[in-house]
Amino acid sequence: MSEVPVALTIAGSDSGGGAGIQADLRTFAFHRVHGTSAITCVTAQNTLGVDRVDALPAAAVAAQCQSVVRDIGVHAAKTGMLLNDEIMVAVAEEIETLSIPNLVVDPVMVSRTGARLIDDDAIAVLCESLISQATIVTPNHYEAQLLSEWGIDGVEDMKRAAEKIYELGASAVLVKGGGMLKECWGTDVWFDGDRMKVLKADRIETKNTHGTGCTLSAAIAANLALGKPLFKAVQAAKDYTTEAIRHSFDLGEGQGPIGHFLGLDQRKSHSSKKHH
């Protein structure tokens, strides 16, 4: 195992660079964690939407995980878009066989706009084989409704959903209010079977939130790789993601990405002025 903190993202590629492994690797880099990856699918997308998705063979996804763990080692991992049941089965098997620790499962099932991204067979595998191995699972509003079979209209519903999702076997659950519930913007609910916590952050008005869920789960994994306890890793990840949203920017004609390196552009500008 490397002495350098190492995190693994098992997720899809976003050609527009705002989400997926691109967002995950930038998040790892910001936290000074070496990022490795197992690509599950390749998307053709931009700020306006997804034009095409091509899945990699499940064996290719498994081989990527094996290569990374065998030589480099992994201190924490996160899963994102797994796309289909074959890939989910392969990933679940590799996580168990390779004893990958500190697993953050971002159950990418439904987009922030409510569009279903995977079929019922894949959801069944996710619940039965992957979430049960998770250190934490981080569903958005729609995903939490599917996983818990509980309608969510506010914080109390988020709490109930978190309790029901916890029964699937994860060590902890973080139900995200996200942009789905205006009264819950910036509000997430944590449950670990013992503590129920409502975590709040600043509400930031912006359309540029592409990659928020990927970034939060990657930041949790990065903080776990750095050795932080789970709840502190979640708090730190939430703070980082809030600042990344605060530093989001316009790109293309649609929903722009959040700013993974925060105010780095402003600092660079300030530094340039000092040198003139």
Short mmCIF file of C-alpha atoms in Angstrom, two decimals:
data_model
loop_
_atom_site.label_atom_id
_atom_site.label_comp_id
_atom_site.label_asym_id
_atom_site.label_seq_id
_atom_site.Cartn_x
_atom_site.Cartn_y
_atom_site.Cartn_z
CA MET A 1 0.00 0.00 0.00
CA SER A 2 1.33 3.40 -0.99
CA GLU A 3 2.23 5.86 1.79
CA VAL A 4 0.72 8.59 -0.38
CA PRO A 5 -3.06 8.83 0.14
CA VAL A 6 -4.76 7.13 -2.83
CA ALA A 7 -8.41 7.25 -3.84
CA LEU A 8 -10.14 5.31 -6.62
CA THR A 9 -13.13 6.52 -8.61
CA ILE A 10 -15.21 3.89 -10.39
CA ALA A 11 -17.42 5.99 -12.63
CA GLY A 12 -18.24 7.25 -16.09
CA SER A 13 -16.36 9.77 -18.22
CA ASP A 14 -17.97 13.16 -18.87
CA SER A 15 -16.64 14.57 -22.14
CA GLY A 16 -17.72 18.05 -21.03
CA GLY A 17 -15.48 17.76 -17.98
CA GLY A 18 -18.04 18.88 -15.39
CA ALA A 19 -18.95 15.61 -13.67
CA GLY A 20 -17.94 11.94 -13.59
CA ILE A 21 -14.32 10.91 -13.29
CA GLN A 22 -13.16 14.33 -14.45
CA ALA A 23 -14.82 16.00 -11.45
CA ASP A 24 -13.67 13.21 -9.14
CA LEU A 25 -10.01 13.47 -10.14
CA ARG A 26 -10.01 17.26 -9.76
CA THR A 27 -11.54 16.85 -6.31
CA PHE A 28 -8.91 14.29 -5.31
CA ALA A 29 -6.17 16.61 -6.59
CA PHE A 30 -7.48 19.57 -4.61
CA HIS A 31 -7.26 17.44 -1.45
CA ARG A 32 -3.71 16.33 -2.32
CA VAL A 33 -4.83 12.75 -2.75
CA HIS A 34 -3.52 10.69 -5.67
CA GLY A 35 -6.47 9.87 -7.90
CA THR A 36 -6.88 6.59 -9.75
CA SER A 37 -9.81 5.51 -11.89
CA ALA A 38 -11.81 2.66 -13.35
CA ILE A 39 -13.93 3.99 -16.21
CA THR A 40 -17.33 2.31 -16.55
CA CYS A 41 -18.75 4.15 -19.54
CA VAL A 42 -17.91 6.93 -21.97
CA THR A 43 -20.44 9.69 -22.51
CA ALA A 44 -20.74 12.29 -25.24
CA GLN A 45 -22.11 15.25 -23.32
CA ASN A 46 -21.81 18.98 -22.78
CA THR A 47 -23.51 21.61 -20.64
CA LEU A 48 -26.79 21.08 -22.51
CA GLY A 49 -27.11 17.35 -21.89
CA VAL A 50 -26.01 13.83 -22.80
CA ASP A 51 -25.93 12.84 -26.48
CA ARG A 52 -24.60 9.29 -26.22
CA VAL A 53 -23.48 6.71 -23.64
CA ASP A 54 -21.26 3.70 -24.37
CA ALA A 55 -20.69 1.14 -21.64
CA LEU A 56 -17.34 -0.57 -21.24
CA PRO A 57 -17.34 -4.36 -20.87
CA ALA A 58 -17.76 -5.38 -17.25
CA ALA A 59 -14.51 -7.37 -17.47
CA ALA A 60 -12.65 -4.21 -18.51
CA VAL A 61 -14.01 -2.33 -15.50
CA ALA A 62 -12.96 -5.18 -13.19
CA ALA A 63 -9.48 -5.29 -14.74
CA GLN A 64 -8.96 -1.59 -14.07
CA CYS A 65 -9.81 -2.05 -10.40
CA GLN A 66 -7.49 -5.06 -10.15
CA SER A 67 -4.57 -3.26 -11.78
CA VAL A 68 -4.81 -0.26 -9.47
CA VAL A 69 -5.19 -2.23 -6.24
CA ARG A 70 -2.58 -4.86 -7.12
CA ASP A 71 0.22 -2.37 -7.71
CA ILE A 72 -0.68 0.92 -6.04
CA GLY A 73 -3.22 0.14 -3.35
CA VAL A 74 -6.27 2.19 -2.41
CA HIS A 75 -7.13 3.97 0.85
CA ALA A 76 -10.69 4.89 -0.19
CA ALA A 77 -12.95 4.52 -3.22
CA LYS A 78 -16.16 5.93 -4.63
CA THR A 79 -18.59 4.63 -7.20
CA GLY A 80 -20.56 6.84 -9.56
CA MET A 81 -22.32 5.93 -12.79
CA LEU A 82 -22.20 2.13 -13.10
CA LEU A 83 -24.85 2.09 -15.82
CA ASN A 84 -25.98 -1.55 -15.92
CA ASP A 85 -26.33 -4.66 -13.79
CA GLU A 86 -23.34 -6.46 -15.38
CA ILE A 87 -20.98 -3.64 -14.41
CA MET A 88 -22.55 -3.38 -10.96
CA VAL A 89 -22.08 -7.10 -10.31
CA ALA A 90 -18.45 -6.92 -11.44
CA VAL A 91 -17.72 -3.85 -9.30
CA ALA A 92 -19.40 -5.33 -6.22
CA GLU A 93 -17.36 -8.52 -6.64
CA GLU A 94 -14.07 -6.65 -7.04
CA ILE A 95 -14.70 -4.45 -4.02
CA GLU A 96 -15.24 -7.56 -1.91
CA THR A 97 -12.43 -9.64 -3.44
CA LEU A 98 -9.87 -6.82 -3.34
CA SER A 99 -10.98 -5.69 0.14
CA ILE A 100 -11.28 -2.09 -1.00
CA PRO A 101 -11.83 0.03 2.15
CA ASN A 102 -13.79 3.22 2.84
CA LEU A 103 -16.31 2.79 0.04
CA VAL A 104 -18.49 5.78 -0.83
CA VAL A 105 -21.44 4.76 -2.99
CA ASP A 106 -23.01 7.59 -4.97
CA PRO A 107 -26.01 5.63 -6.26
CA VAL A 108 -26.31 7.29 -9.65
CA MET A 109 -29.84 6.20 -10.54
CA VAL A 110 -31.72 9.41 -11.24
CA SER A 111 -30.45 12.76 -12.47
CA ARG A 112 -31.07 16.02 -10.62
CA THR A 113 -33.83 16.68 -13.17
CA GLY A 114 -35.57 13.40 -12.33
CA ALA A 115 -34.53 11.33 -15.37
CA ARG A 116 -34.02 7.60 -14.69
CA LEU A 117 -30.48 6.55 -15.62
CA ILE A 118 -30.48 2.80 -14.88
CA ASP A 119 -33.03 0.00 -15.15
CA ASP A 120 -34.77 -2.05 -12.45
CA ASP A 121 -32.29 -4.95 -12.68
CA ALA A 122 -29.38 -2.61 -12.03
CA ILE A 123 -31.20 -1.02 -9.08
CA ALA A 124 -31.75 -4.48 -7.58
CA VAL A 125 -28.02 -5.30 -7.81
CA LEU A 126 -27.16 -1.90 -6.37
CA CYS A 127 -29.33 -2.54 -3.32
CA GLU A 128 -28.37 -6.17 -2.79
CA SER A 129 -24.65 -6.23 -3.56
CA LEU A 130 -23.11 -2.77 -3.48
CA ILE A 131 -24.82 -0.61 -0.86
CA SER A 132 -24.39 -3.41 1.67
CA GLN A 133 -20.60 -2.94 1.35
CA ALA A 134 -20.70 0.85 1.56
CA THR A 135 -19.13 2.92 4.30
CA ILE A 136 -21.62 5.59 3.25
CA VAL A 137 -24.25 5.96 0.52
CA THR A 138 -25.13 9.44 -0.78
CA PRO A 139 -28.47 9.46 -2.66
CA ASN A 140 -30.05 12.62 -4.03
CA HIS A 141 -33.74 13.38 -3.48
CA TYR A 142 -35.05 11.16 -6.28
CA GLU A 143 -32.63 8.32 -5.55
CA ALA A 144 -33.56 8.38 -1.87
CA GLN A 145 -37.22 8.03 -2.82
CA LEU A 146 -36.47 5.00 -5.00
CA LEU A 147 -34.20 3.32 -2.46
CA SER A 148 -36.49 3.94 0.50
CA GLU A 149 -39.83 3.66 -1.32
CA TRP A 150 -40.81 6.76 0.65
CA GLY A 151 -42.06 10.05 -0.77
CA ILE A 152 -39.91 13.03 0.18
CA ASP A 153 -41.40 16.48 0.60
CA GLY A 154 -39.24 17.90 3.38
CA VAL A 155 -36.63 17.28 6.04
CA GLU A 156 -38.77 14.90 8.10
CA ASP A 157 -39.29 12.74 5.02
CA MET A 158 -35.54 12.84 4.37
CA LYS A 159 -34.99 11.50 7.89
CA ARG A 160 -37.45 8.67 7.36
CA ALA A 161 -35.88 7.80 4.01
CA ALA A 162 -32.41 7.77 5.59
CA GLU A 163 -33.60 5.28 8.20
CA LYS A 164 -35.08 2.99 5.54
CA ILE A 165 -31.99 3.18 3.29
CA TYR A 166 -29.77 2.38 6.27
CA GLU A 167 -31.53 -0.99 6.45
CA LEU A 168 -29.91 -1.90 3.10
CA GLY A 169 -26.64 -2.37 4.97
CA ALA A 170 -24.48 0.74 4.52
CA SER A 171 -22.64 1.96 7.61
CA ALA A 172 -24.10 5.44 7.11
CA VAL A 173 -26.49 7.33 4.82
CA LEU A 174 -26.41 10.92 3.62
CA VAL A 175 -29.68 11.97 1.95
CA LYS A 176 -29.11 15.13 -0.07
CA GLY A 177 -31.72 17.86 -0.37
CA GLY A 178 -29.90 19.34 -3.34
CA GLY A 179 -31.80 21.38 -5.88
CA MET A 180 -34.90 19.22 -5.81
CA LEU A 181 -36.48 20.77 -2.75
CA LYS A 182 -36.09 24.54 -2.57
CA GLU A 183 -36.74 24.63 1.16
CA CYS A 184 -33.98 22.00 1.55
CA TRP A 185 -31.28 23.62 -0.59
CA GLY A 186 -27.99 23.15 1.21
CA THR A 187 -29.60 20.68 3.63
CA ASP A 188 -28.53 17.04 3.93
CA VAL A 189 -29.59 14.40 6.44
CA TRP A 190 -27.03 12.03 8.01
CA PHE A 191 -27.93 8.76 9.71
CA ASP A 192 -25.58 6.04 10.93
CA GLY A 193 -28.00 3.87 12.90
CA ASP A 194 -27.31 5.91 16.02
CA ARG A 195 -27.11 9.61 15.18
CA MET A 196 -29.54 11.53 13.02
CA LYS A 197 -28.05 14.90 12.00
CA VAL A 198 -29.38 17.67 9.78
CA LEU A 199 -26.42 19.32 8.04
CA LYS A 200 -27.00 22.77 6.61
CA ALA A 201 -24.93 24.98 4.33
CA ASP A 202 -25.37 28.34 2.63
CA ARG A 203 -27.96 28.53 -0.13
CA ILE A 204 -26.22 29.67 -3.29
CA GLU A 205 -28.34 30.83 -6.19
CA THR A 206 -26.74 29.58 -9.40
CA LYS A 207 -27.70 27.46 -12.39
CA ASN A 208 -24.14 26.15 -12.62
CA THR A 209 -24.25 23.07 -10.40
CA HIS A 210 -23.16 20.33 -12.82
CA GLY A 211 -21.09 17.71 -11.01
CA THR A 212 -22.21 18.58 -7.48
CA GLY A 213 -23.10 15.02 -6.45
CA CYS A 214 -19.94 13.55 -7.96
CA THR A 215 -17.85 16.16 -6.20
CA LEU A 216 -19.41 15.59 -2.78
CA SER A 217 -18.91 11.83 -2.88
CA ALA A 218 -15.35 12.23 -4.21
CA ALA A 219 -14.55 14.72 -1.47
CA ILE A 220 -15.84 12.29 1.17
CA ALA A 221 -13.60 9.57 -0.31
CA ALA A 222 -10.61 11.95 -0.40
CA ASN A 223 -11.06 12.88 3.25
CA LEU A 224 -11.41 9.22 4.21
CA ALA A 225 -8.19 8.49 2.31
CA LEU A 226 -6.55 11.21 4.39
CA GLY A 227 -7.58 9.34 7.53
CA LYS A 228 -10.46 11.47 8.80
CA PRO A 229 -13.31 9.80 10.72
CA LEU A 230 -16.43 9.34 8.60
CA PHE A 231 -18.61 12.11 10.04
CA LYS A 232 -15.76 14.64 9.91
CA ALA A 233 -15.02 13.53 6.34
CA VAL A 234 -18.64 14.24 5.43
CA GLN A 235 -18.58 17.66 7.10
CA ALA A 236 -15.35 18.61 5.35
CA ALA A 237 -16.68 17.37 2.00
CA LYS A 238 -19.89 19.33 2.40
CA ASP A 239 -17.93 22.51 3.20
CA TYR A 240 -15.71 21.98 0.15
CA THR A 241 -18.65 21.31 -2.17
CA THR A 242 -20.46 24.42 -0.94
CA GLU A 243 -17.42 26.55 -1.77
CA ALA A 244 -17.09 24.84 -5.14
CA ILE A 245 -20.69 25.81 -5.90
CA ARG A 246 -19.94 29.35 -4.74
CA HIS A 247 -17.14 29.44 -7.31
CA SER A 248 -19.13 27.85 -10.16
CA PHE A 249 -18.88 29.48 -13.55
CA ASP A 250 -20.58 29.88 -16.91
CA LEU A 251 -19.37 27.47 -19.55
CA GLY A 252 -21.15 26.61 -22.79
CA GLU A 253 -24.82 27.43 -23.24
CA GLY A 254 -26.30 25.28 -20.48
CA GLN A 255 -25.57 24.26 -16.91
CA GLY A 256 -21.94 25.07 -16.12
CA PRO A 257 -19.67 23.21 -13.70
CA ILE A 258 -18.80 24.00 -10.12
CA GLY A 259 -15.31 25.33 -9.38
CA HIS A 260 -13.20 22.51 -7.98
CA PHE A 261 -10.19 24.71 -7.36
CA LEU A 262 -12.32 27.37 -5.69
CA GLY A 263 -10.88 30.89 -5.95
CA LEU A 264 -7.66 29.82 -7.64
CA ASP A 265 -8.38 32.05 -10.63
CA GLN A 266 -8.84 35.08 -8.38
CA ARG A 267 -5.63 34.31 -6.48
CA LYS A 268 -3.75 33.99 -9.76
CA SER A 269 -5.13 37.31 -10.95
CA HIS A 270 -4.17 38.98 -7.68
CA SER A 271 -0.68 37.49 -7.88
CA SER A 272 -0.23 38.76 -11.46
CA LYS A 273 -1.19 42.28 -10.43
CA LYS A 274 1.42 42.21 -7.63
CA HIS A 275 4.15 41.31 -10.11
CA HIS A 276 3.41 44.18 -12.45
#
